[in-house]
CSV table of C-alpha atoms and ligand atoms in Angstrom, one decimal:
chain,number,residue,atom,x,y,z
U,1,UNK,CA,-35.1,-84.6,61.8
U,2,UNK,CA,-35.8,-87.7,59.9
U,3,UNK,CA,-36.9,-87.9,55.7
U,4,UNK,CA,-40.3,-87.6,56.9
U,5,UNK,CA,-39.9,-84.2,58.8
U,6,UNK,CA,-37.3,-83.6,56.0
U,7,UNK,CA,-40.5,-83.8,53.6
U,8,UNK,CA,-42.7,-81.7,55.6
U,9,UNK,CA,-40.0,-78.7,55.7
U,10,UNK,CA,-39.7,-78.6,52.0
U,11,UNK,CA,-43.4,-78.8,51.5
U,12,UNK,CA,-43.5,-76.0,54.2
U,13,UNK,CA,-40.9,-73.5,52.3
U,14,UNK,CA,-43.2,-74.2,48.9
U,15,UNK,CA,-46.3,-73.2,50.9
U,16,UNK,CA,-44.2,-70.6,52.4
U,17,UNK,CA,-43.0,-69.2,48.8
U,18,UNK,CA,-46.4,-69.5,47.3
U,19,UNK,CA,-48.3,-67.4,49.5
U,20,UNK,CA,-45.2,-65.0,49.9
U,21,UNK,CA,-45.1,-64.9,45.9
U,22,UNK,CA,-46.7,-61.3,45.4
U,23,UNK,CA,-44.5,-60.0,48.4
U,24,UNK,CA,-41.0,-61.1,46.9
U,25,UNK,CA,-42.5,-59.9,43.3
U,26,UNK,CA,-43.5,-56.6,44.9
U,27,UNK,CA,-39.9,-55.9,46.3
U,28,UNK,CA,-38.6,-57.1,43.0
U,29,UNK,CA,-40.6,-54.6,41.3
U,30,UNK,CA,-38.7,-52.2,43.1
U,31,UNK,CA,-35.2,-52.4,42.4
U,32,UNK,CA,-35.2,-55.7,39.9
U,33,UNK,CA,-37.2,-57.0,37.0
U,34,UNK,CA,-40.3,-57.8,39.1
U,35,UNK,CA,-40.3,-61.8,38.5
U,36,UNK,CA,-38.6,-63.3,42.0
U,37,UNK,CA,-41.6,-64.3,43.7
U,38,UNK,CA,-42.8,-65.6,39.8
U,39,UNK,CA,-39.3,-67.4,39.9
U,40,UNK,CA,-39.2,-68.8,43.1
U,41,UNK,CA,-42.7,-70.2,43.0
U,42,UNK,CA,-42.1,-71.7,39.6
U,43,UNK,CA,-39.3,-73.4,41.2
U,44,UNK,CA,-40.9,-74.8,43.9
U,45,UNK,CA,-44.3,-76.2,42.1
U,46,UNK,CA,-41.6,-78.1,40.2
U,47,UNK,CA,-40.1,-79.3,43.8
U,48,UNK,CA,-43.3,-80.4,44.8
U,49,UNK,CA,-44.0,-82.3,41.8
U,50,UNK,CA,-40.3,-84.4,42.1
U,51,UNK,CA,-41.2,-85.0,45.9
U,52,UNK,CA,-42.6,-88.6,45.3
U,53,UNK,CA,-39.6,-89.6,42.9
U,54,UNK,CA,-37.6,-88.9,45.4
U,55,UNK,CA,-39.1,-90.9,48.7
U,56,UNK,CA,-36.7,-93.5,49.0
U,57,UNK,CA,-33.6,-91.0,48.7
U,58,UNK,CA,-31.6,-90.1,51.8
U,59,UNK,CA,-31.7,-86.7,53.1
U,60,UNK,CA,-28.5,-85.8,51.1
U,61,UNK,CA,-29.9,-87.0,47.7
U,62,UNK,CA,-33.1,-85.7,48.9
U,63,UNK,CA,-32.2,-82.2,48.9
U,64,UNK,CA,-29.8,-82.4,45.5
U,65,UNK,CA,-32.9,-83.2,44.2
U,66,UNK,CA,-34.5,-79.9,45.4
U,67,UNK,CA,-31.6,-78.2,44.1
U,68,UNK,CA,-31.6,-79.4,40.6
U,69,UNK,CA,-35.4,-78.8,40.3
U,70,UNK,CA,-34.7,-75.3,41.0
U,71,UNK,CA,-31.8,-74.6,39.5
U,72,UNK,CA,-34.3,-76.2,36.0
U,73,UNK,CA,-36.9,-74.2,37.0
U,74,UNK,CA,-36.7,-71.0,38.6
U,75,UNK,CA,-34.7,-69.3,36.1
U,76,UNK,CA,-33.3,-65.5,36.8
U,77,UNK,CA,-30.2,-65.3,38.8
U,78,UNK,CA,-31.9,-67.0,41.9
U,79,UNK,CA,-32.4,-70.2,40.2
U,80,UNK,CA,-28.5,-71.4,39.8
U,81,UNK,CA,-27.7,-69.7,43.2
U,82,UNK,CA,-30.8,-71.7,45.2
U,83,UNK,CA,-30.1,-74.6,42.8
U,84,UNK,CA,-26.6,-74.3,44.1
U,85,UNK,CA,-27.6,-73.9,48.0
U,86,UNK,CA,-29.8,-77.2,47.9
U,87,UNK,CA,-27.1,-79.4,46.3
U,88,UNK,CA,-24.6,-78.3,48.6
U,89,UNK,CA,-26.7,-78.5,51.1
U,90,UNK,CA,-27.1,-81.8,50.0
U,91,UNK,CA,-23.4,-82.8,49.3
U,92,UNK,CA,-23.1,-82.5,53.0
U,93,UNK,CA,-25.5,-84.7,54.0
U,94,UNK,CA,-25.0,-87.6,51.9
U,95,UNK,CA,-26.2,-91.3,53.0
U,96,UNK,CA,-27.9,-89.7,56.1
U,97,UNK,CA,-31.5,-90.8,56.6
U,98,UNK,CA,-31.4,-88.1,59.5
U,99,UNK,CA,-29.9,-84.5,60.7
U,100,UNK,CA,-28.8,-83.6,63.8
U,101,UNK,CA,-28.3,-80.0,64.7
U,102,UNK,CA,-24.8,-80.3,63.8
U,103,UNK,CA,-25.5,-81.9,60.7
U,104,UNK,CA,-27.6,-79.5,59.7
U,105,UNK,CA,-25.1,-76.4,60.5
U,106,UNK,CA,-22.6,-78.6,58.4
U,107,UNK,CA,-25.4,-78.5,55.3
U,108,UNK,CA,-26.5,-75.0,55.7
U,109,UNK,CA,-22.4,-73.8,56.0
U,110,UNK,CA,-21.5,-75.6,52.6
U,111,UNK,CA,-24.7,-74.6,51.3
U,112,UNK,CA,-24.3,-70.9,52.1
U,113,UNK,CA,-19.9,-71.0,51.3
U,114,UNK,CA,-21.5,-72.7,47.6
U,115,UNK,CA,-24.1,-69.7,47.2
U,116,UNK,CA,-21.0,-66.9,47.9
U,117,UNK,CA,-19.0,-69.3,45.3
U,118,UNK,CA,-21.4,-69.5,42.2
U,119,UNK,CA,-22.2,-65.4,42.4
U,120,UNK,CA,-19.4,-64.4,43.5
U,121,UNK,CA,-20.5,-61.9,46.4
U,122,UNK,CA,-20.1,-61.7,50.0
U,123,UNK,CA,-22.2,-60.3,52.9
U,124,UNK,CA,-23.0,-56.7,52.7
U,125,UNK,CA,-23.6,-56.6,48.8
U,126,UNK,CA,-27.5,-56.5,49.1
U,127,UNK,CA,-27.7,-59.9,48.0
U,128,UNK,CA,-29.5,-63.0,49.8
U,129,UNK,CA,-25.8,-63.7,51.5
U,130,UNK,CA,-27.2,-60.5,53.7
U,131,UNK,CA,-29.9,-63.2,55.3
U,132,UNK,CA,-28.0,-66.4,55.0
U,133,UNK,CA,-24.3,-65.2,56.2
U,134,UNK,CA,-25.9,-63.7,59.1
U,135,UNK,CA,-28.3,-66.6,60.3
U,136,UNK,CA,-25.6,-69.3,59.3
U,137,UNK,CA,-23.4,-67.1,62.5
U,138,UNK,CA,-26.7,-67.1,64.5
U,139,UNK,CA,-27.2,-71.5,63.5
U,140,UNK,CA,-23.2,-71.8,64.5
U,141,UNK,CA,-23.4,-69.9,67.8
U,142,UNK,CA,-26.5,-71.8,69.1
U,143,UNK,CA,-25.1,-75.3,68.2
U,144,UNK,CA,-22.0,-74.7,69.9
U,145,UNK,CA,-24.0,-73.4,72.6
U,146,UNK,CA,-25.8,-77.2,72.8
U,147,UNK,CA,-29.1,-76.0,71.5
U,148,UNK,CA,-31.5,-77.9,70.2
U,149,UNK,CA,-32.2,-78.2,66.0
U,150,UNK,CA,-35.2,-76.4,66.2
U,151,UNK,CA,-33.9,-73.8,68.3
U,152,UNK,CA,-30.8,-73.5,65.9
U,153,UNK,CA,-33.1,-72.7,63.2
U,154,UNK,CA,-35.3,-70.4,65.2
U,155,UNK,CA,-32.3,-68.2,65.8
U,156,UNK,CA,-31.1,-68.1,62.3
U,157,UNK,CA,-34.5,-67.5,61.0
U,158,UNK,CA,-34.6,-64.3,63.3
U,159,UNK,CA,-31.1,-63.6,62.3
U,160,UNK,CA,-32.2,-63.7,58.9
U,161,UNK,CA,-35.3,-61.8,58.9
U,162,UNK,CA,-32.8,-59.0,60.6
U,163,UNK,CA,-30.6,-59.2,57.7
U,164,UNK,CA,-33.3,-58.8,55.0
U,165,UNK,CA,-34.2,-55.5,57.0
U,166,UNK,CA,-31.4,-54.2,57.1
U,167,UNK,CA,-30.1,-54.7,53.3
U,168,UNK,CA,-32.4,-51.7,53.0
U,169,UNK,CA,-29.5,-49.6,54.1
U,170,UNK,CA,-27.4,-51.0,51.5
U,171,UNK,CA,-26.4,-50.3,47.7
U,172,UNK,CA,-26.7,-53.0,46.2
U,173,UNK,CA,-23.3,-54.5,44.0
U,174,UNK,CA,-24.1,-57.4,42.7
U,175,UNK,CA,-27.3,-58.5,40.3
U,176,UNK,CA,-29.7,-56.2,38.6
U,177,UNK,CA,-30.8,-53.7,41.5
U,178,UNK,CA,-27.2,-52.7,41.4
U,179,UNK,CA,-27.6,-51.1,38.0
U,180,UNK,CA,-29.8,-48.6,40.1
U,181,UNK,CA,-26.8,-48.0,42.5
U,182,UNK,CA,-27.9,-45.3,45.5
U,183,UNK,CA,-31.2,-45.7,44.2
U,184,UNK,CA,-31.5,-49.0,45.5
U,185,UNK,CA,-31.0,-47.4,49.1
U,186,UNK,CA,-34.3,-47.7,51.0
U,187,UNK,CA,-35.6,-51.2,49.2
U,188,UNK,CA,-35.2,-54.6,51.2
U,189,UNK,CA,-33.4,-57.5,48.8
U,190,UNK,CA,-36.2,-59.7,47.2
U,191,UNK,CA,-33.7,-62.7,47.7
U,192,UNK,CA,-32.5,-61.7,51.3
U,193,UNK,CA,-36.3,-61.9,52.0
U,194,UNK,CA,-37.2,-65.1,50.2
U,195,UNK,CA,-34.2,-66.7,51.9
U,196,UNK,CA,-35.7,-65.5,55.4
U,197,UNK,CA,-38.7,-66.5,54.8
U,198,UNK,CA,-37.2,-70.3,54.1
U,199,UNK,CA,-35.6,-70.1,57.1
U,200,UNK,CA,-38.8,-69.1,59.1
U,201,UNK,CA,-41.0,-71.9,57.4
U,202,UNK,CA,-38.3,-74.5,58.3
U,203,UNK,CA,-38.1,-73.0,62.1
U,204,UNK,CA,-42.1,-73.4,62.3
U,205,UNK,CA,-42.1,-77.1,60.9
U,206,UNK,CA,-39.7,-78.3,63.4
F,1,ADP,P1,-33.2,-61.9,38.3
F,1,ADP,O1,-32.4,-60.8,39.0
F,1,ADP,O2,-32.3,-62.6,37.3
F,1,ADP,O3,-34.5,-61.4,37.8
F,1,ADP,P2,-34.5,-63.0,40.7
F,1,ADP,O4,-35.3,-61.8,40.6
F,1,ADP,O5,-35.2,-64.3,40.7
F,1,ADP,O6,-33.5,-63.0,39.4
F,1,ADP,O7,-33.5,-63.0,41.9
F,1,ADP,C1,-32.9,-61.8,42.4
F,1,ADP,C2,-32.2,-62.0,43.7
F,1,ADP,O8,-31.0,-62.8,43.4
F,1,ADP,C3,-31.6,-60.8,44.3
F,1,ADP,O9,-32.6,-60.2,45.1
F,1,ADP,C4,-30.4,-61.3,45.1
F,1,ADP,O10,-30.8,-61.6,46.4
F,1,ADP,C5,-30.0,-62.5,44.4
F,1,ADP,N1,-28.7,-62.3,43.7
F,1,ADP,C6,-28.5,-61.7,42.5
F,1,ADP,N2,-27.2,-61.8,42.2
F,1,ADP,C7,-26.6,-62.4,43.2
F,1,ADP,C8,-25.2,-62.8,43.5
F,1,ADP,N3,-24.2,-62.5,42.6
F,1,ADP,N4,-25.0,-63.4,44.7
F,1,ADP,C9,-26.0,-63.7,45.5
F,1,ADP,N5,-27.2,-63.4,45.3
F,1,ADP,C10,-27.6,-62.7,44.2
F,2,MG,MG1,-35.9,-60.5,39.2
F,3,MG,MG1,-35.4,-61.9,36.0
Protein backbone atom coordinates (compact mmCIF):
# COMPACT_ATOMS: atom_id res chain seq x y z
CA UNK A 1 0.00 0.00 0.00
CA UNK A 2 1.45 3.25 -0.83
CA UNK A 3 0.30 7.14 0.78
CA UNK A 4 -2.09 7.19 -1.89
CA UNK A 5 -3.99 3.90 -1.02
CA UNK A 6 -2.99 4.94 2.59
CA UNK A 7 -5.38 8.04 1.95
CA UNK A 8 -8.11 6.22 0.44
CA UNK A 9 -8.31 3.66 3.51
CA UNK A 10 -8.71 6.42 5.96
CA UNK A 11 -11.25 8.28 3.87
CA UNK A 12 -12.88 4.78 3.59
CA UNK A 13 -13.11 4.15 7.64
CA UNK A 14 -14.64 8.06 7.86
CA UNK A 15 -17.25 7.06 5.22
CA UNK A 16 -17.44 3.84 6.99
CA UNK A 17 -18.02 5.56 10.60
CA UNK A 18 -20.38 8.11 9.19
CA UNK A 19 -22.95 5.99 7.74
CA UNK A 20 -22.37 3.37 10.69
CA UNK A 21 -22.92 6.49 13.11
CA UNK A 22 -26.64 5.61 14.31
CA UNK A 23 -25.63 1.90 14.58
CA UNK A 24 -22.65 2.42 17.03
CA UNK A 25 -24.98 5.18 18.91
CA UNK A 26 -27.82 2.69 18.93
CA UNK A 27 -25.66 -0.10 20.75
CA UNK A 28 -24.31 2.67 22.89
CA UNK A 29 -27.68 3.49 23.87
CA UNK A 30 -27.83 0.11 25.29
CA UNK A 31 -25.32 -0.41 27.75
CA UNK A 32 -23.32 3.27 27.56
CA UNK A 33 -24.17 6.91 27.39
CA UNK A 34 -25.49 6.73 23.80
CA UNK A 35 -22.69 9.11 22.13
CA UNK A 36 -20.01 6.49 20.37
CA UNK A 37 -21.23 6.71 16.95
CA UNK A 38 -21.61 10.89 17.83
CA UNK A 39 -17.90 10.44 19.14
CA UNK A 40 -16.43 8.53 16.55
CA UNK A 41 -17.82 10.52 13.69
CA UNK A 42 -16.84 13.80 15.29
CA UNK A 43 -13.50 12.34 15.35
CA UNK A 44 -13.27 11.51 11.94
CA UNK A 45 -14.86 14.72 10.20
CA UNK A 46 -11.86 16.25 12.01
CA UNK A 47 -9.56 13.45 10.25
CA UNK A 48 -10.81 14.34 7.08
CA UNK A 49 -10.39 17.87 7.49
CA UNK A 50 -6.33 17.35 8.52
CA UNK A 51 -5.98 14.97 5.41
CA UNK A 52 -4.49 17.70 3.07
CA UNK A 53 -2.00 19.03 5.89
CA UNK A 54 -0.79 15.96 6.00
CA UNK A 55 0.00 14.96 2.12
CA UNK A 56 3.55 15.07 2.08
CA UNK A 57 3.90 13.02 5.48
CA UNK A 58 5.05 9.45 5.33
CA UNK A 59 2.74 6.75 6.24
CA UNK A 60 4.08 6.76 9.91
CA UNK A 61 3.56 10.50 10.38
CA UNK A 62 0.49 10.08 8.33
CA UNK A 63 -1.34 8.06 10.73
CA UNK A 64 0.06 9.98 14.06
CA UNK A 65 -1.70 12.54 12.55
CA UNK A 66 -5.02 10.50 12.44
CA UNK A 67 -4.35 9.68 15.90
CA UNK A 68 -3.99 13.04 17.46
CA UNK A 69 -7.08 14.30 15.48
CA UNK A 70 -8.93 11.81 17.32
CA UNK A 71 -7.62 11.63 20.37
CA UNK A 72 -8.69 16.04 20.12
CA UNK A 73 -11.80 15.25 18.87
CA UNK A 74 -13.72 12.31 19.61
CA UNK A 75 -13.79 12.77 23.29
CA UNK A 76 -15.46 9.84 25.65
CA UNK A 77 -13.25 7.03 26.50
CA UNK A 78 -12.81 6.02 22.78
CA UNK A 79 -11.11 9.08 21.77
CA UNK A 80 -7.60 8.60 23.87
CA UNK A 81 -7.75 4.81 23.20
CA UNK A 82 -8.27 5.27 19.08
CA UNK A 83 -6.02 8.34 19.49
CA UNK A 84 -3.66 5.93 21.02
CA UNK A 85 -4.10 3.06 18.33
CA UNK A 86 -3.31 5.53 15.33
CA UNK A 87 -0.16 6.91 16.84
CA UNK A 88 1.12 3.65 17.60
CA UNK A 89 0.13 2.49 14.67
CA UNK A 90 2.11 5.13 13.42
CA UNK A 91 5.27 4.85 15.62
CA UNK A 92 5.68 1.64 13.79
CA UNK A 93 5.76 2.84 10.54
CA UNK A 94 7.88 5.77 10.68
CA UNK A 95 9.78 7.09 7.44
CA UNK A 96 7.89 4.48 5.36
CA UNK A 97 6.21 5.87 2.23
CA UNK A 98 4.77 2.20 1.87
CA UNK A 99 3.39 -0.99 3.98
CA UNK A 100 3.89 -4.33 3.23
CA UNK A 101 1.85 -7.01 4.91
CA UNK A 102 4.37 -7.38 7.41
CA UNK A 103 4.64 -3.93 8.04
CA UNK A 104 1.34 -3.52 8.50
CA UNK A 105 0.97 -6.61 11.24
CA UNK A 106 4.00 -4.71 12.87
CA UNK A 107 1.57 -1.31 12.97
CA UNK A 108 -1.57 -2.95 13.90
CA UNK A 109 0.39 -5.24 16.85
CA UNK A 110 1.86 -1.93 18.56
CA UNK A 111 -1.22 -0.25 17.82
CA UNK A 112 -3.46 -2.88 19.52
CA UNK A 113 -0.47 -3.74 22.67
CA UNK A 114 -0.79 0.61 22.97
CA UNK A 115 -4.78 0.37 23.10
CA UNK A 116 -4.53 -2.67 26.05
CA UNK A 117 -1.74 -0.14 27.61
CA UNK A 118 -3.71 3.21 27.85
CA UNK A 119 -7.11 1.39 29.38
CA UNK A 120 -5.74 -0.96 30.91
CA UNK A 121 -7.85 -4.09 29.81
CA UNK A 122 -7.31 -7.23 27.93
CA UNK A 123 -9.39 -9.46 25.72
CA UNK A 124 -12.55 -10.83 27.08
CA UNK A 125 -13.54 -7.59 29.07
CA UNK A 126 -16.23 -6.45 26.57
CA UNK A 127 -14.09 -3.78 25.34
CA UNK A 128 -12.98 -3.09 21.60
CA UNK A 129 -9.69 -5.46 22.51
CA UNK A 130 -12.60 -8.20 21.93
CA UNK A 131 -12.32 -7.22 17.98
CA UNK A 132 -8.81 -6.06 17.67
CA UNK A 133 -6.99 -8.98 19.89
CA UNK A 134 -8.71 -11.42 17.95
CA UNK A 135 -8.19 -10.04 14.27
CA UNK A 136 -4.59 -8.93 15.17
CA UNK A 137 -4.21 -13.31 15.77
CA UNK A 138 -6.16 -13.79 12.51
CA UNK A 139 -3.55 -10.66 10.60
CA UNK A 140 -0.42 -12.66 12.37
CA UNK A 141 -1.52 -16.20 11.27
CA UNK A 142 -2.18 -15.11 7.53
CA UNK A 143 1.22 -13.20 7.19
CA UNK A 144 3.06 -16.01 8.39
CA UNK A 145 1.17 -18.04 6.20
CA UNK A 146 2.64 -15.70 3.10
CA UNK A 147 -0.69 -14.07 2.34
CA UNK A 148 -1.15 -11.28 0.64
CA UNK A 149 -2.03 -7.52 2.57
CA UNK A 150 -5.32 -7.45 1.46
CA UNK A 151 -5.98 -10.92 2.41
CA UNK A 152 -4.40 -10.30 5.86
CA UNK A 153 -6.86 -7.65 6.48
CA UNK A 154 -9.76 -9.66 5.11
CA UNK A 155 -9.14 -12.29 7.67
CA UNK A 156 -8.84 -9.94 10.56
CA UNK A 157 -11.76 -8.01 9.49
CA UNK A 158 -13.80 -11.40 9.74
CA UNK A 159 -12.00 -12.16 12.85
CA UNK A 160 -13.16 -9.01 14.15
CA UNK A 161 -16.70 -8.86 13.16
CA UNK A 162 -16.64 -12.43 15.16
CA UNK A 163 -15.42 -10.88 18.13
CA UNK A 164 -17.83 -7.96 18.23
CA UNK A 165 -20.64 -10.79 18.16
CA UNK A 166 -19.56 -12.58 20.55
CA UNK A 167 -18.83 -9.76 23.29
CA UNK A 168 -22.57 -10.22 23.59
CA UNK A 169 -21.88 -13.16 25.82
CA UNK A 170 -19.82 -11.11 27.95
CA UNK A 171 -20.03 -8.79 31.14
CA UNK A 172 -18.50 -6.14 30.53
CA UNK A 173 -15.42 -4.84 33.17
CA UNK A 174 -14.10 -2.12 31.99
CA UNK A 175 -15.80 1.45 30.87
CA UNK A 176 -19.33 2.55 31.55
CA UNK A 177 -21.51 -0.58 30.43
CA UNK A 178 -19.68 -2.30 33.24
CA UNK A 179 -21.55 -0.23 35.78
CA UNK A 180 -24.60 -2.38 34.40
CA UNK A 181 -22.63 -5.61 35.21
CA UNK A 182 -24.91 -8.92 34.03
CA UNK A 183 -27.11 -6.54 32.56
CA UNK A 184 -24.78 -5.88 29.93
CA UNK A 185 -25.15 -9.70 28.96
CA UNK A 186 -26.97 -9.87 25.66
CA UNK A 187 -25.65 -6.29 24.06
CA UNK A 188 -22.65 -6.30 21.46
CA UNK A 189 -19.68 -3.68 22.53
CA UNK A 190 -20.24 -0.28 20.56
CA UNK A 191 -16.31 -0.03 20.35
CA UNK A 192 -15.80 -3.86 19.46
CA UNK A 193 -18.17 -2.97 16.56
CA UNK A 194 -16.78 0.36 15.41
CA UNK A 195 -13.26 -1.30 15.51
CA UNK A 196 -14.80 -4.13 13.08
CA UNK A 197 -16.22 -2.06 11.08
CA UNK A 198 -12.62 -0.15 10.53
CA UNK A 199 -11.22 -3.24 9.76
CA UNK A 200 -13.95 -4.15 7.16
CA UNK A 201 -13.66 -0.66 5.36
CA UNK A 202 -9.83 -1.01 5.17
CA UNK A 203 -10.28 -4.89 3.85
CA UNK A 204 -12.70 -3.41 1.01
CA UNK A 205 -10.31 -0.48 -0.02
CA UNK A 206 -7.45 -2.76 -0.60
P1 LIG B 1 -17.74 6.78 26.64
O1 LIG B 1 -17.93 5.41 27.23
O2 LIG B 1 -16.82 7.63 27.44
O3 LIG B 1 -19.05 7.44 26.33
P2 LIG B 1 -17.54 5.94 23.89
O4 LIG B 1 -18.98 5.66 24.00
O5 LIG B 1 -17.11 6.77 22.73
O6 LIG B 1 -16.98 6.57 25.23
O7 LIG B 1 -16.72 4.57 23.76
C1 LIG B 1 -17.12 3.43 24.47
C2 LIG B 1 -16.25 2.26 24.04
O8 LIG B 1 -14.91 2.43 24.50
C3 LIG B 1 -16.69 0.93 24.63
O9 LIG B 1 -17.69 0.34 23.83
C4 LIG B 1 -15.42 0.10 24.66
O10 LIG B 1 -15.24 -0.63 23.47
C5 LIG B 1 -14.34 1.15 24.73
N1 LIG B 1 -13.68 1.15 26.02
C6 LIG B 1 -14.10 1.73 27.17
N2 LIG B 1 -13.20 1.54 28.14
C7 LIG B 1 -12.18 0.81 27.61
C8 LIG B 1 -10.94 0.29 28.12
N3 LIG B 1 -10.55 0.50 29.36
N4 LIG B 1 -10.16 -0.41 27.25
C9 LIG B 1 -10.53 -0.60 25.98
N5 LIG B 1 -11.68 -0.14 25.45
C10 LIG B 1 -12.50 0.55 26.25
MG1 LIG C 1 -20.46 6.41 25.15
MG1 LIG D 1 -19.63 9.47 26.63
Amino acid sequence: MDREKLFDVIKAIAKEIEAEKELLTDLDNAIGDGDHGINMARGFKAVLEKLPNLAEKDCGAVLKGVGMALVSNVGGASGPLYGTFFMKAGDALKGKMEINAADFLASFSSAVAGVKMRGKATEGEKTMLDALCPAERAMEEAVEGGKSLKEAVSAAADAARKGSESTKDIIATKGRASYLGERSLGHRDPGAVSSSLILLAIANTL
